[in-house]
CSV table of C-alpha atoms in Angstrom, one decimal:
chain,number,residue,atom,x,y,z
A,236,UNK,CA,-14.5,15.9,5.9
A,237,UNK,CA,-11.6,14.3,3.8
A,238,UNK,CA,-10.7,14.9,0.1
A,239,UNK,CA,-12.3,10.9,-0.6
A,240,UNK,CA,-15.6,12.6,-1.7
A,241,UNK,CA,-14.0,14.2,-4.7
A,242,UNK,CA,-12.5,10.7,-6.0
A,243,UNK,CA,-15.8,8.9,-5.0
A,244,UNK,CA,-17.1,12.1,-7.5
A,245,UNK,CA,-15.2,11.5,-10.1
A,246,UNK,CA,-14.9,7.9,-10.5
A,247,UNK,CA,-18.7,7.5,-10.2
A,248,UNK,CA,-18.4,10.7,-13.2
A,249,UNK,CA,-15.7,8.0,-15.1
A,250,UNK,CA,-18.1,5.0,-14.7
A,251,UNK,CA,-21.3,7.1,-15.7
A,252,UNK,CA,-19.5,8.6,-19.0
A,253,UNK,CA,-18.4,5.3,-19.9
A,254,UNK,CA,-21.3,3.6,-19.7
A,255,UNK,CA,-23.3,6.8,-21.6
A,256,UNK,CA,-20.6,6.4,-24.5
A,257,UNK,CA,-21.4,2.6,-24.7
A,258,UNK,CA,-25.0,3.2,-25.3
A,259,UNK,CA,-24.2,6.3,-27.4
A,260,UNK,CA,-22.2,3.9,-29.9
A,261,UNK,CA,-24.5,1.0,-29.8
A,262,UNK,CA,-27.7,3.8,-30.4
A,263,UNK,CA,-26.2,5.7,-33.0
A,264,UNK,CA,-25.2,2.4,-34.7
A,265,UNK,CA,-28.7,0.3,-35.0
A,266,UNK,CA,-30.2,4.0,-36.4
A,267,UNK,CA,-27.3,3.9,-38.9
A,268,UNK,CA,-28.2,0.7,-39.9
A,269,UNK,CA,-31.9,1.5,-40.0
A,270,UNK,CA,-31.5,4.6,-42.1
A,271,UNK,CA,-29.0,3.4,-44.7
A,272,UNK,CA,-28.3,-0.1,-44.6
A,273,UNK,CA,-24.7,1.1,-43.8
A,274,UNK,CA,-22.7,-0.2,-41.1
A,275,UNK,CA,-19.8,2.5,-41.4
A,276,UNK,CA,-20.0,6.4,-41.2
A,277,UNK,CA,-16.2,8.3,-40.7
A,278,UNK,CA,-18.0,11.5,-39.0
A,279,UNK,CA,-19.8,8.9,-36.5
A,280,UNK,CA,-16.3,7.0,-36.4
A,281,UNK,CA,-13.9,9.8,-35.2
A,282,UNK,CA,-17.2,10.8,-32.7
A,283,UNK,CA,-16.7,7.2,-31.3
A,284,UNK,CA,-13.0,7.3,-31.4
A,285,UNK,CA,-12.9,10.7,-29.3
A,286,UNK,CA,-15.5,9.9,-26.7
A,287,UNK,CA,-13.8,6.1,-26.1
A,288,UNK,CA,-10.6,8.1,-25.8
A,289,UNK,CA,-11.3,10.3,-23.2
A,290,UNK,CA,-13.7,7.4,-21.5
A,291,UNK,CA,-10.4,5.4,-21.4
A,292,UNK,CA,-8.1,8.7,-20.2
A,293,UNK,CA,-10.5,9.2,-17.5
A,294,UNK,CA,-10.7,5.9,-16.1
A,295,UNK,CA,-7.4,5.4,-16.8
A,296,UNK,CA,-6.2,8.2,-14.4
A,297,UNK,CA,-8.8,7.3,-12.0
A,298,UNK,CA,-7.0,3.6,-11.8
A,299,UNK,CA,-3.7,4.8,-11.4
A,300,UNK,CA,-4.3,7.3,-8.8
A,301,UNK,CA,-6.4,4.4,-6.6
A,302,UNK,CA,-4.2,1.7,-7.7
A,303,UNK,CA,-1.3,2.2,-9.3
A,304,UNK,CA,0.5,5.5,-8.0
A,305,UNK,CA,3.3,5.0,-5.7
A,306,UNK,CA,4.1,6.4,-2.7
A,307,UNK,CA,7.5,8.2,-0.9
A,308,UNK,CA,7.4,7.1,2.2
A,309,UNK,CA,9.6,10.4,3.3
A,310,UNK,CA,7.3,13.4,1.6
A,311,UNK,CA,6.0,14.3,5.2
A,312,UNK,CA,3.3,16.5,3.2
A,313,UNK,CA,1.4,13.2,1.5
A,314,UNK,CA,1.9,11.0,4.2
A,315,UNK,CA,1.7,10.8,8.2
A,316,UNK,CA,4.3,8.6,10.0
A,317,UNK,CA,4.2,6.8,13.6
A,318,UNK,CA,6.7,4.6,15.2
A,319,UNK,CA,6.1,2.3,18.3
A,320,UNK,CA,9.2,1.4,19.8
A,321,UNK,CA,9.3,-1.6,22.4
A,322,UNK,CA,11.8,-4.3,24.4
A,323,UNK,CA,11.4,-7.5,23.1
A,324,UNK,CA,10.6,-10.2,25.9
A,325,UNK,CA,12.6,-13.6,26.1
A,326,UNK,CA,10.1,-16.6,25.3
A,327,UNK,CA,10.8,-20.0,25.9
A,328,UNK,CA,10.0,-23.4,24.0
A,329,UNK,CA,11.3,-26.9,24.6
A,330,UNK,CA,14.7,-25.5,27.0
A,331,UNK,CA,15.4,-22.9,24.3
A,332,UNK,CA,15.1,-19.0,24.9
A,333,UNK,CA,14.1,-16.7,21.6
A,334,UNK,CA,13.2,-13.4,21.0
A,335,UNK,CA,11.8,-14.1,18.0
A,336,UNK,CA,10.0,-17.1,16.5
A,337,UNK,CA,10.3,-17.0,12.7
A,338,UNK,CA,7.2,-19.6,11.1
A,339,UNK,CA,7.9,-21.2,7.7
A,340,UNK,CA,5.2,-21.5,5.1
A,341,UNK,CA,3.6,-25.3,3.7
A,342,UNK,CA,4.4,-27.6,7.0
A,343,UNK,CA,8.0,-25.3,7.3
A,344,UNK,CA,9.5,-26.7,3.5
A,345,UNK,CA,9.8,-23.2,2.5
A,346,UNK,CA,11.6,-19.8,4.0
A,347,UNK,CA,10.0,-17.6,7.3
A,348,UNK,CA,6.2,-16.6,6.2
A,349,UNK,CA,5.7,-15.0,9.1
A,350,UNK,CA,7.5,-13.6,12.6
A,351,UNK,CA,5.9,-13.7,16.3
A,352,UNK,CA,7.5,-12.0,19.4
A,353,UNK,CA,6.7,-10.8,22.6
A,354,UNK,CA,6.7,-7.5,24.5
A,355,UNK,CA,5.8,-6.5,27.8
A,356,UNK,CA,2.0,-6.1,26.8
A,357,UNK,CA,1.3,-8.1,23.9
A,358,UNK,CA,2.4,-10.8,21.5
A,359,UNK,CA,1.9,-10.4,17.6
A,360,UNK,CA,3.0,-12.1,14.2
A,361,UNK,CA,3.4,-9.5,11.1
A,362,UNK,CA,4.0,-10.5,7.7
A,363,UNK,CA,7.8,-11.7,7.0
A,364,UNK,CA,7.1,-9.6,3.7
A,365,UNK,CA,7.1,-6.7,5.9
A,366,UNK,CA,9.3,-7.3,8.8
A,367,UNK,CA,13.7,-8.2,9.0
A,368,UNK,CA,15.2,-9.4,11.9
A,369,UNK,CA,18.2,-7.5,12.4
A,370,UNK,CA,21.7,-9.2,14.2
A,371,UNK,CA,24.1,-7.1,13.3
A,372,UNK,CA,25.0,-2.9,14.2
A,373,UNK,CA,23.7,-2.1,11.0
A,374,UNK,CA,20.2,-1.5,12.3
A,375,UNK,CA,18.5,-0.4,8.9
A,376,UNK,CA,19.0,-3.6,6.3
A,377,UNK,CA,18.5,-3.0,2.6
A,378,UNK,CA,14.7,-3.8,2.5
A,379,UNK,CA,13.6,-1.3,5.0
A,380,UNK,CA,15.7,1.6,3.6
A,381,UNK,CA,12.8,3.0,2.0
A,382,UNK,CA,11.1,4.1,5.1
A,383,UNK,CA,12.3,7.0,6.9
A,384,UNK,CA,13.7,5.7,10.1
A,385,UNK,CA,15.1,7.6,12.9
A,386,UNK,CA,18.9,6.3,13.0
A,387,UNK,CA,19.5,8.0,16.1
A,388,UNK,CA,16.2,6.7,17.9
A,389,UNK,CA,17.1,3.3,16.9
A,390,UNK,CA,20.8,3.7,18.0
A,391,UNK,CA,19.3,4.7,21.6
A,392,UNK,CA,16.9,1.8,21.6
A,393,UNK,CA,19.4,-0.2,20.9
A,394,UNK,CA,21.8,0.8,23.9
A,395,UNK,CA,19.1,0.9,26.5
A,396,UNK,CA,17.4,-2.7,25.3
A,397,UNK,CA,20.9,-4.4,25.3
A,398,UNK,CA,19.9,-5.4,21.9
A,399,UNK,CA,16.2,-6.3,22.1
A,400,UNK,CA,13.6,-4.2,20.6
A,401,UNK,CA,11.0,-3.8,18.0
A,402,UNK,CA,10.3,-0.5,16.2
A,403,UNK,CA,7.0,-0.6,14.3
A,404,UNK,CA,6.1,2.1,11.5
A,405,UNK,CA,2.8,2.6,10.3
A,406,UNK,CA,2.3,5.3,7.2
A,407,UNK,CA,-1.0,7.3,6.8
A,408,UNK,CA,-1.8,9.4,3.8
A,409,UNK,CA,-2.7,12.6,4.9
A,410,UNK,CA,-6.1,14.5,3.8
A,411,UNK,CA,-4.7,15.9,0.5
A,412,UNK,CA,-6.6,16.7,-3.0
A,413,UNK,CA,-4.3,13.9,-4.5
A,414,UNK,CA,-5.0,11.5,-1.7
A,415,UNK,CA,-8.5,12.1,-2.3
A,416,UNK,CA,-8.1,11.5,-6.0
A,417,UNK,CA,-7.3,8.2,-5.3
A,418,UNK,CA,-9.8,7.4,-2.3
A,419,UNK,CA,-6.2,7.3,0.0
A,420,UNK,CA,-6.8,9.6,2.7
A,421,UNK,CA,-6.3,8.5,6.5
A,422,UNK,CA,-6.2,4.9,4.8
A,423,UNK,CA,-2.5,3.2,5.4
A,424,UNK,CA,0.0,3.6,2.8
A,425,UNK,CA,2.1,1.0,4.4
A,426,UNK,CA,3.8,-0.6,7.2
A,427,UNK,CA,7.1,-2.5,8.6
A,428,UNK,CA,8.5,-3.6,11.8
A,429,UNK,CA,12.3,-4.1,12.7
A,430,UNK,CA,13.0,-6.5,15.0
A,431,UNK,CA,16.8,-6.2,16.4
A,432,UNK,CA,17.6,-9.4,18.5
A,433,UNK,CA,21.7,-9.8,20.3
A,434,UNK,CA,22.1,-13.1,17.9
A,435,UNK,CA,21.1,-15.2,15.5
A,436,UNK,CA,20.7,-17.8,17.8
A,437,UNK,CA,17.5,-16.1,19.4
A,438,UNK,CA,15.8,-16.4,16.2
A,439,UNK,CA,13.8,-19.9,16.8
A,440,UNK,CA,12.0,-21.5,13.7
A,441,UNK,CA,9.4,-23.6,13.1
């Protein structure tokens, strides 16, 4: 069993409250309009005040831990991490040779949208949000700096591909309360694939 059931718990608890406080105003308000024709009470006031207030705080939390909380990539104790290494496979189109075939959004008027390339087993396209094509030594660029690559795996991949590989990291969150909180646990926290060709000339787009 993971941690989810206690944020299932508690946001069904946040959802419930809130909607009790609703019909607690809206009750307590016709009766105080029945009984004296007033529409304004200060004791009922602050009640309303404080229940909305922790209504809101508890939702509140609830939205950030599911939504909005961040994740570090490297805390090895909130999140699980797995990287696929593979050679990349030549592919051919029209006499040219690629590695890597970068596809340009809207007919190809705007930048890469997306990447496909070939290995051994398979050929897949990932997100060009998620994915760099790397030419140079420098086998970690700027956007993928905040995922905790292996320099020294990469460096070897590099040497025994002659400069042809992917390496593919997929994050996890682990079964923690604070996962839980936020209905995370064993759901993926995020993902991005390297892909280091020899050249920029075996980057082929369309």
């Amino acid at each position: 069993m993971t941690w989810n059931w206690l944020g299932w718990l508690l946001w069904l608890g946040a959802l419930v409250y809130l909607c009790w406080v609703i019909h607690y105003i809206r009750v307590h308000q016709l009766m105080l309009i029945a009984k004296t024709g007033n529409r304004l009470d200060k004791m009922l006031m602050a009640k309303y005040v404080g229940f909305l207030l922790v209504a809101f705080c508890w939702v509140g939390g609830m939205y950030y831990l599911t939504f909005a909380r961040s994740v570090d990539y490297r805390d090895q104790a909130a999140v699980k991490v797995t990287t696929q290494y593979a050679p990349l496979q030549l592919s051919s189109a029209g006499g040219d040779y690629y590695y890597v075939l970068g596809n340009k959004s809207a007919g190809g008027k705007h930048q890469v949208a997306s990447y496909t390339y070939a290995t051994a087993t398979r050929k897949n396209t990932v997100s060009a949000r998620y994915a760099t094509v790397v030419t140079t030594d420098e086998l970690i660029p700027a956007d993928a700096r905040d995922y905790p690559w292996q320099a020294a795996r990469l460096q070897k991949e590099d040497r025994n591909t002659t400069h042809a590989f992917v390496a593919t990291m997929d994050v996890t969150y682990r079964n923690t309360i604070l996962n839980g909180l936020g209905l995370r646990v064993n759901r993926p926290a995020g993902q991005y694939t390297l892909l280091r060709i020899p050249a920029p000339g075996l980057l082929k787009e369309q």
